[in-house]
Amino acid sequence: MTSLDDLPLRDDLRGRSAYGAPQEPVRVSINVNESPFDVPPKVVEHVVDEIRRALPGLNRYPDREFVRLREKLAAYLGHGLTAERIWAANGSNEVLQHLLQAFAGPGRTVMGFGPTYSMYPLLSAGVGSEWIAAERDADFELSPGTAAAATAERQPDVLILCAPNNPTGTPVSLETIAACYDATDGIVIVDEAYAEFQPDGTPSALELLPGRPRLVVSRTMSKAFAYAGARLGYLAADPAVTEAVRLVRLPYHLSAITQAAACGALDCADVMLAEVDRIRVQRDRLLEEIAALGYRVYRSTANFVTFGGVADPNAMFEEFRRRSILIRDNGLPNCLRVTAGTEEETTAFLDALAEITRERPELRLAEPAPAAG
Ligand SMILES: *Cc1c(COP(=O)(O)O)cnc(C)c1O
């Protein structure tokens, strides 16, 4: 059998591991921040109609400019945005890849504030860029002063701010984003994958776009929009940024079926987002009840919670897995991450955490660990 080591792989990819959150048929899947709610039947019907209309035309390449979809995404985002300021791809991971292909690349640097989304270093490596993990304040917070100082010092070609941050849930203020923008001549990407879960009235970085041509706000239909399987991410930025990513995208990268499925769901945005409130209630319940069990919770405005005070995260992950509950071990010392699911799923998780803590008290640190990062 040939192993990876036998292949003439790029030197800078040797020894790296692929993204690999487990996909297993378990009772409770709360490990990748998906919505627990199925696409509602009414939406399914409408999307099927849209796809049916697209099918006879599949002999032709799809609209390379996906104009109708961009118009719908602009309308969904509001903030006076128009289609020329929107770009989309197969998940926001591909949007980020397009941005790094255009603005990073060999010899350039990409920076973020760790711990943050595990795909950023992988996407950076994929385009041959160096990933810089700058430090956060205590409790994973990110103040304008800390963020701007690191940005000014390192001068990354691309800075990625994850707001709220995965895996910690930490929000990022517009002051922090604006301060970073002013501290660099590079591209500043704000990854708002979880924006819709923030408290009502929380401003989006979309507000900062006017007059900031190097600022990019990335969004996805995978999380609050409950459409991860459709693979649709998008960005809003200056029209010049969308011109730049056209230089690196593959021709016709969004299939006619993807475009139809996304357009159909956007027509039903209210229904697709209807469960966000219920998910936020479960998120807040996790924050409260995990703390009550003696673990350290970190502030979260996303649909997941990271908790610390775990003596052996891998052992505890396996205890949950034995109970057919899949949570996430991000490799963060003494921490695990759990997604807010349905009320029943959240109850199953909390009951299991109480049981594990009772049966294996050695898995909980006596003193909650001081905040890493
Ligand atoms: C889940 C997630 C995304 C979304 O990825 P898609 O490719 O759109 O499914 C983007 N950024 C972060 C930080 C995420 O956690």
Short mmCIF file of C-alpha atoms and ligand atoms in Angstrom, two decimals:
data_model
loop_
_atom_site.label_atom_id
_atom_site.label_comp_id
_atom_site.label_asym_id
_atom_site.label_seq_id
_atom_site.Cartn_x
_atom_site.Cartn_y
_atom_site.Cartn_z
CA MET A 1 0.00 0.00 0.00
CA THR A 2 1.21 3.47 -0.88
CA SER A 3 1.34 5.87 2.05
CA LEU A 4 1.26 9.65 1.92
CA ASP A 5 4.99 9.66 2.66
CA ASP A 6 5.65 7.77 -0.57
CA LEU A 7 4.04 10.48 -2.72
CA PRO A 8 5.84 13.56 -4.02
CA LEU A 9 3.68 15.77 -1.77
CA ARG A 10 4.52 19.46 -1.36
CA ASP A 11 7.08 19.80 1.45
CA ASP A 12 4.96 22.39 3.26
CA LEU A 13 2.02 19.96 3.47
CA ARG A 14 4.03 17.07 4.96
CA GLY A 15 2.99 16.15 8.47
CA ARG A 16 -0.25 18.14 8.36
CA SER A 17 -3.64 16.62 9.23
CA ALA A 18 -6.79 17.18 7.22
CA TYR A 19 -9.90 18.77 8.76
CA GLY A 20 -11.63 15.86 10.42
CA ALA A 21 -14.52 16.46 12.78
CA PRO A 22 -15.95 12.95 13.29
CA GLN A 23 -19.11 12.14 11.29
CA GLU A 24 -20.77 9.26 13.09
CA PRO A 25 -24.35 8.03 13.39
CA VAL A 26 -25.00 8.97 17.03
CA ARG A 27 -28.10 9.82 19.08
CA VAL A 28 -27.05 13.43 19.71
CA SER A 29 -24.78 15.23 17.20
CA ILE A 30 -23.71 18.49 18.80
CA ASN A 31 -20.15 18.75 17.51
CA VAL A 32 -20.08 20.96 14.38
CA ASN A 33 -22.47 23.80 15.24
CA GLU A 34 -25.18 22.77 12.80
CA SER A 35 -28.83 23.63 13.37
CA PRO A 36 -30.66 20.66 14.92
CA PHE A 37 -33.85 21.51 13.03
CA ASP A 38 -34.75 19.95 9.66
CA VAL A 39 -35.58 22.19 6.72
CA PRO A 40 -39.33 22.85 7.14
CA PRO A 41 -41.64 21.04 4.65
CA LYS A 42 -42.94 24.31 3.16
CA VAL A 43 -39.39 25.38 2.35
CA VAL A 44 -38.58 21.94 0.95
CA GLU A 45 -41.54 22.31 -1.44
CA HIS A 46 -40.44 25.72 -2.63
CA VAL A 47 -36.81 24.66 -3.08
CA VAL A 48 -37.91 21.59 -5.04
CA ASP A 49 -39.89 23.88 -7.35
CA GLU A 50 -36.82 26.06 -7.85
CA ILE A 51 -34.59 23.09 -8.59
CA ARG A 52 -37.19 21.57 -10.91
CA ARG A 53 -37.19 24.80 -12.91
CA ALA A 54 -33.40 24.70 -13.17
CA LEU A 55 -33.10 21.03 -14.18
CA PRO A 56 -33.97 21.18 -17.93
CA GLY A 57 -31.27 23.82 -18.35
CA LEU A 58 -28.49 21.65 -16.90
CA ASN A 59 -27.21 20.98 -20.43
CA ARG A 60 -25.81 24.53 -20.20
CA TYR A 61 -23.27 25.91 -17.77
CA PRO A 62 -24.88 27.85 -14.91
CA ASP A 63 -24.93 31.65 -14.63
CA ARG A 64 -21.26 32.26 -13.88
CA GLU A 65 -22.17 35.53 -12.20
CA PHE A 66 -25.11 34.04 -10.20
CA VAL A 67 -26.79 37.44 -10.42
CA ARG A 68 -30.17 36.41 -9.05
CA LEU A 69 -28.58 34.78 -6.01
CA ARG A 70 -26.35 37.80 -5.37
CA GLU A 71 -29.39 40.07 -5.50
CA LYS A 72 -31.20 37.90 -2.96
CA LEU A 73 -28.15 37.77 -0.67
CA ALA A 74 -27.81 41.57 -0.85
CA ALA A 75 -31.49 41.98 0.04
CA TYR A 76 -31.10 39.52 2.94
CA LEU A 77 -28.11 41.40 4.36
CA GLY A 78 -29.69 44.85 4.00
CA HIS A 79 -27.36 47.72 4.97
CA GLY A 80 -27.94 49.23 1.51
CA LEU A 81 -25.84 46.49 -0.11
CA THR A 82 -26.18 45.70 -3.82
CA ALA A 83 -25.32 42.62 -5.88
CA GLU A 84 -21.99 44.09 -7.08
CA ARG A 85 -20.76 44.00 -3.47
CA ILE A 86 -21.65 40.33 -2.94
CA TRP A 87 -19.68 37.19 -3.75
CA ALA A 88 -20.63 33.59 -2.98
CA ALA A 89 -19.10 30.13 -3.11
CA ASN A 90 -19.60 26.55 -1.92
CA GLY A 91 -19.56 27.35 1.79
CA SER A 92 -17.79 30.27 3.40
CA ASN A 93 -14.74 28.03 3.55
CA GLU A 94 -14.49 28.40 -0.22
CA VAL A 95 -15.14 32.15 0.10
CA LEU A 96 -12.19 32.32 2.51
CA GLN A 97 -10.10 30.22 0.14
CA HIS A 98 -10.87 32.62 -2.73
CA LEU A 99 -9.84 35.56 -0.55
CA LEU A 100 -6.58 33.90 0.50
CA GLN A 101 -5.81 32.86 -3.09
CA ALA A 102 -6.24 36.48 -4.16
CA PHE A 103 -4.70 38.34 -1.23
CA ALA A 104 -2.35 35.87 0.52
CA GLY A 105 -0.27 33.17 -1.25
CA PRO A 106 3.41 32.17 -1.11
CA GLY A 107 5.60 34.49 0.93
CA ARG A 108 2.64 36.28 2.49
CA THR A 109 1.17 36.03 5.98
CA VAL A 110 -2.31 35.42 7.36
CA MET A 111 -3.02 36.29 10.99
CA GLY A 112 -5.76 35.52 13.47
CA PHE A 113 -6.17 35.54 17.25
CA GLY A 114 -5.91 32.04 18.69
CA PRO A 115 -7.62 29.92 19.66
CA THR A 116 -9.73 30.43 16.56
CA TYR A 117 -11.30 28.50 13.67
CA SER A 118 -9.11 25.51 12.82
CA MET A 119 -9.63 25.96 9.08
CA TYR A 120 -7.73 29.28 8.95
CA PRO A 121 -4.27 27.67 9.32
CA LEU A 122 -5.24 24.89 6.90
CA LEU A 123 -6.53 27.32 4.25
CA SER A 124 -3.39 29.42 4.72
CA ALA A 125 -1.17 26.37 4.26
CA GLY A 126 -3.14 25.44 1.15
CA VAL A 127 -2.14 28.69 -0.55
CA GLY A 128 1.44 28.54 0.74
CA SER A 129 1.08 31.33 3.31
CA GLU A 130 2.45 31.49 6.83
CA TRP A 131 -0.24 31.45 9.55
CA ILE A 132 0.37 33.72 12.54
CA ALA A 133 -1.60 33.00 15.72
CA ALA A 134 -1.59 36.20 17.76
CA GLU A 135 -2.67 36.23 21.41
CA ARG A 136 -5.96 37.23 22.98
CA ASP A 137 -6.66 38.88 26.31
CA ALA A 138 -7.73 36.87 29.38
CA ASP A 139 -10.87 34.72 28.99
CA PHE A 140 -10.40 34.71 25.17
CA GLU A 141 -11.56 38.34 24.93
CA LEU A 142 -10.13 40.66 22.27
CA SER A 143 -9.84 44.35 23.13
CA PRO A 144 -9.18 47.02 20.49
CA GLY A 145 -5.78 47.79 22.07
CA THR A 146 -4.53 44.19 22.09
CA ALA A 147 -5.82 43.45 18.60
CA ALA A 148 -4.55 46.64 16.98
CA ALA A 149 -1.11 46.38 18.61
CA ALA A 150 -0.56 42.85 17.29
CA THR A 151 -1.85 43.84 13.85
CA ALA A 152 0.44 46.87 13.69
CA GLU A 153 3.40 44.82 14.85
CA ARG A 154 2.98 41.83 12.53
CA GLN A 155 1.51 43.65 9.49
CA PRO A 156 -0.19 40.53 8.10
CA ASP A 157 -1.24 40.58 4.44
CA VAL A 158 -4.59 39.19 5.57
CA LEU A 159 -6.12 39.44 9.05
CA ILE A 160 -9.07 37.19 9.92
CA LEU A 161 -11.28 38.18 12.84
CA CYS A 162 -13.84 35.54 13.73
CA ALA A 163 -16.85 37.35 15.25
CA PRO A 164 -18.18 35.69 17.34
CA ASN A 165 -15.10 33.51 17.57
CA ASN A 166 -15.14 29.76 17.01
CA PRO A 167 -14.38 27.76 19.21
CA THR A 168 -14.66 30.15 22.16
CA GLY A 169 -17.92 31.99 21.33
CA THR A 170 -16.31 35.35 22.16
CA PRO A 171 -17.89 38.39 20.47
CA VAL A 172 -15.68 40.99 18.78
CA SER A 173 -16.66 44.66 19.01
CA LEU A 174 -16.82 47.01 16.03
CA GLU A 175 -14.21 49.11 17.88
CA THR A 176 -11.79 46.17 17.75
CA ILE A 177 -12.47 45.60 14.05
CA ALA A 178 -12.07 49.29 13.16
CA ALA A 179 -8.86 49.54 15.21
CA CYS A 180 -7.37 46.55 13.37
CA TYR A 181 -8.37 48.01 10.00
CA ASP A 182 -6.59 51.26 10.85
CA ALA A 183 -3.48 49.34 12.00
CA THR A 184 -2.82 47.59 8.67
CA ASP A 185 -2.71 48.12 4.92
CA GLY A 186 -3.74 44.51 4.43
CA ILE A 187 -7.10 42.86 3.91
CA VAL A 188 -9.26 42.47 7.03
CA ILE A 189 -11.80 39.65 6.91
CA VAL A 190 -14.52 39.49 9.54
CA ASP A 191 -15.92 35.96 9.60
CA GLU A 192 -19.50 36.39 10.81
CA ALA A 193 -20.53 32.73 10.45
CA TYR A 194 -22.50 33.01 13.71
CA ALA A 195 -23.73 36.61 13.43
CA GLU A 196 -27.44 35.76 13.58
CA PHE A 197 -27.07 34.17 17.02
CA GLN A 198 -25.86 37.39 18.65
CA PRO A 199 -28.19 39.32 20.95
CA ASP A 200 -30.77 41.42 19.09
CA GLY A 201 -29.36 44.83 18.26
CA THR A 202 -25.71 43.68 18.09
CA PRO A 203 -24.19 45.62 15.19
CA SER A 204 -22.62 43.72 12.28
CA ALA A 205 -19.28 44.61 10.71
CA LEU A 206 -21.39 45.30 7.60
CA GLU A 207 -21.89 48.74 9.19
CA LEU A 208 -18.17 49.40 8.83
CA LEU A 209 -17.98 48.67 5.08
CA PRO A 210 -18.57 52.20 3.73
CA GLY A 211 -15.21 53.88 3.21
CA ARG A 212 -13.23 50.72 4.06
CA PRO A 213 -12.37 49.03 0.72
CA ARG A 214 -10.02 46.48 2.38
CA LEU A 215 -12.71 45.19 4.76
CA VAL A 216 -14.55 41.97 3.92
CA VAL A 217 -17.49 40.49 5.86
CA SER A 218 -18.00 36.75 5.38
CA ARG A 219 -21.30 34.97 6.11
CA THR A 220 -22.73 31.49 5.64
CA MET A 221 -26.05 29.71 5.29
CA SER A 222 -24.60 26.76 7.25
CA LYS A 223 -25.37 27.77 10.83
CA ALA A 224 -28.31 30.01 11.84
CA PHE A 225 -29.81 29.57 8.37
CA ALA A 226 -29.92 25.80 9.00
CA TYR A 227 -28.64 24.90 5.52
CA ALA A 228 -25.17 23.39 6.01
CA GLY A 229 -25.78 20.63 3.47
CA ALA A 230 -26.48 23.11 0.67
CA ARG A 231 -22.92 24.53 0.88
CA LEU A 232 -23.42 28.25 0.42
CA GLY A 233 -21.24 30.96 1.90
CA TYR A 234 -20.94 34.57 0.79
CA LEU A 235 -19.21 37.85 1.43
CA ALA A 236 -19.95 41.56 1.29
CA ALA A 237 -17.19 44.00 0.39
CA ASP A 238 -16.14 46.72 -2.00
CA PRO A 239 -16.88 45.76 -5.65
CA ALA A 240 -13.11 45.71 -6.27
CA VAL A 241 -12.79 42.77 -3.84
CA THR A 242 -15.32 40.75 -5.84
CA GLU A 243 -13.29 41.58 -8.96
CA ALA A 244 -10.18 40.23 -7.22
CA VAL A 245 -11.74 36.89 -6.30
CA ARG A 246 -12.94 36.42 -9.89
CA LEU A 247 -9.26 36.05 -10.78
CA VAL A 248 -8.93 32.85 -8.73
CA ARG A 249 -12.34 31.15 -8.70
CA LEU A 250 -12.96 28.17 -10.94
CA PRO A 251 -15.30 28.94 -13.83
CA TYR A 252 -18.95 28.16 -13.00
CA HIS A 253 -18.02 27.24 -9.43
CA LEU A 254 -21.62 27.51 -8.18
CA SER A 255 -23.76 24.84 -9.81
CA ALA A 256 -27.21 25.72 -11.12
CA ILE A 257 -28.63 23.36 -8.48
CA THR A 258 -26.78 25.12 -5.66
CA GLN A 259 -27.95 28.50 -6.96
CA ALA A 260 -31.57 27.29 -7.16
CA ALA A 261 -31.42 25.71 -3.70
CA ALA A 262 -29.96 28.86 -2.16
CA CYS A 263 -32.39 31.21 -3.92
CA GLY A 264 -35.33 29.07 -2.82
CA ALA A 265 -34.24 29.07 0.81
CA LEU A 266 -33.57 32.82 0.79
CA ASP A 267 -37.16 33.36 -0.39
CA CYS A 268 -38.14 31.72 2.92
CA ALA A 269 -35.53 33.45 5.11
CA ASP A 270 -38.02 34.14 7.92
CA VAL A 271 -38.95 30.46 8.17
CA MET A 272 -35.32 29.34 7.90
CA LEU A 273 -34.33 31.62 10.78
CA ALA A 274 -37.41 30.87 12.89
CA GLU A 275 -35.57 28.58 15.34
CA VAL A 276 -32.71 30.97 16.15
CA ASP A 277 -34.46 32.19 19.31
CA ARG A 278 -34.98 28.64 20.57
CA ILE A 279 -31.31 27.84 19.92
CA ARG A 280 -30.22 30.96 21.80
CA VAL A 281 -32.31 29.85 24.78
CA GLN A 282 -30.48 26.50 24.79
CA ARG A 283 -27.10 28.29 24.45
CA ASP A 284 -27.90 30.38 27.52
CA ARG A 285 -29.06 27.28 29.34
CA LEU A 286 -25.73 25.58 28.56
CA LEU A 287 -23.82 28.59 29.90
CA GLU A 288 -25.75 28.52 33.15
CA GLU A 289 -26.03 24.80 33.80
CA ILE A 290 -22.49 23.80 32.80
CA ALA A 291 -21.21 26.41 35.28
CA ALA A 292 -23.55 25.03 37.94
CA LEU A 293 -21.87 21.63 37.50
CA GLY A 294 -18.55 23.19 38.50
CA TYR A 295 -16.97 23.82 35.09
CA ARG A 296 -15.63 27.07 33.73
CA VAL A 297 -17.76 28.54 30.91
CA TYR A 298 -16.66 31.29 28.58
CA ARG A 299 -18.86 34.10 27.29
CA SER A 300 -20.57 33.05 24.05
CA THR A 301 -22.82 34.89 21.60
CA ALA A 302 -22.78 32.00 19.11
CA ASN A 303 -24.73 28.71 19.05
CA PHE A 304 -22.11 26.82 21.04
CA VAL A 305 -20.31 26.97 24.35
CA THR A 306 -16.71 26.18 25.24
CA PHE A 307 -16.21 25.01 28.80
CA GLY A 308 -12.99 24.55 30.74
CA GLY A 309 -12.00 22.82 33.93
CA VAL A 310 -11.83 19.45 32.18
CA ALA A 311 -8.85 17.44 33.45
CA ASP A 312 -8.72 15.14 30.42
CA PRO A 313 -10.75 16.44 27.45
CA ASN A 314 -10.14 13.33 25.36
CA ALA A 315 -11.33 10.99 28.13
CA MET A 316 -14.43 13.10 28.69
CA PHE A 317 -15.11 13.26 24.93
CA GLU A 318 -15.03 9.45 24.92
CA GLU A 319 -17.43 9.29 27.90
CA PHE A 320 -19.93 11.33 25.87
CA ARG A 321 -19.32 9.22 22.79
CA ARG A 322 -20.05 6.05 24.82
CA ARG A 323 -23.43 7.64 25.55
CA SER A 324 -23.94 8.30 21.81
CA ILE A 325 -23.37 12.04 22.21
CA LEU A 326 -20.83 13.68 19.93
CA ILE A 327 -19.26 16.92 21.19
CA ARG A 328 -16.03 18.62 20.07
CA ASP A 329 -12.48 18.32 21.33
CA ASN A 330 -10.66 21.19 19.59
CA GLY A 331 -7.37 20.40 21.28
CA LEU A 332 -7.79 23.43 23.53
CA PRO A 333 -6.17 22.59 26.91
CA ASN A 334 -8.74 21.50 29.54
CA CYS A 335 -11.63 22.56 27.27
CA LEU A 336 -14.42 21.02 25.24
CA ARG A 337 -17.03 22.62 22.96
CA VAL A 338 -20.71 21.78 22.71
CA THR A 339 -23.32 23.01 20.22
CA ALA A 340 -26.73 24.22 21.40
CA GLY A 341 -29.19 21.67 20.03
CA THR A 342 -32.88 21.10 20.60
CA GLU A 343 -34.13 21.31 24.18
CA GLU A 344 -34.07 17.49 24.34
CA GLU A 345 -30.52 17.27 22.99
CA THR A 346 -29.30 19.92 25.41
CA THR A 347 -30.98 18.06 28.28
CA ALA A 348 -29.31 14.81 27.17
CA PHE A 349 -25.94 16.56 27.13
CA LEU A 350 -26.40 18.17 30.56
CA ASP A 351 -27.68 14.94 32.12
CA ALA A 352 -24.67 13.10 30.71
CA LEU A 353 -22.26 15.77 31.97
CA ALA A 354 -23.76 15.48 35.46
CA GLU A 355 -23.51 11.70 35.31
CA ILE A 356 -19.92 11.71 34.04
CA THR A 357 -18.91 14.20 36.72
CA ARG A 358 -20.50 11.95 39.36
CA GLU A 359 -19.01 8.70 38.07
CA ARG A 360 -15.58 10.04 37.18
CA PRO A 361 -14.93 13.05 39.43
CA GLU A 362 -11.25 12.97 38.44
CA LEU A 363 -12.24 14.30 34.97
CA ARG A 364 -13.19 17.65 36.48
CA LEU A 365 -10.38 19.87 37.69
CA ALA A 366 -10.75 20.76 41.38
CA GLU A 367 -9.93 24.37 40.60
CA PRO A 368 -11.27 25.63 37.28
CA ALA A 369 -8.28 26.26 35.03
CA PRO A 370 -7.28 29.87 34.56
CA ALA A 371 -8.33 31.09 31.11
CA ALA A 372 -5.98 29.95 28.40
CA GLY A 373 -5.01 32.42 25.69
C1 LIG B 1 -18.90 26.78 10.47
C2 LIG B 1 -18.01 27.92 10.17
C3 LIG B 1 -17.95 28.47 8.90
C4 LIG B 1 -18.89 27.98 7.85
O1 LIG B 1 -18.33 27.16 6.95
P1 LIG B 1 -19.17 26.78 5.64
O2 LIG B 1 -18.07 26.43 4.71
O3 LIG B 1 -19.92 28.01 5.22
O4 LIG B 1 -20.07 25.67 6.01
C5 LIG B 1 -17.12 29.53 8.67
N1 LIG B 1 -16.38 30.07 9.65
C6 LIG B 1 -16.43 29.58 10.89
C7 LIG B 1 -15.64 30.22 11.96
C8 LIG B 1 -17.23 28.50 11.19
O5 LIG B 1 -17.27 28.00 12.43
#
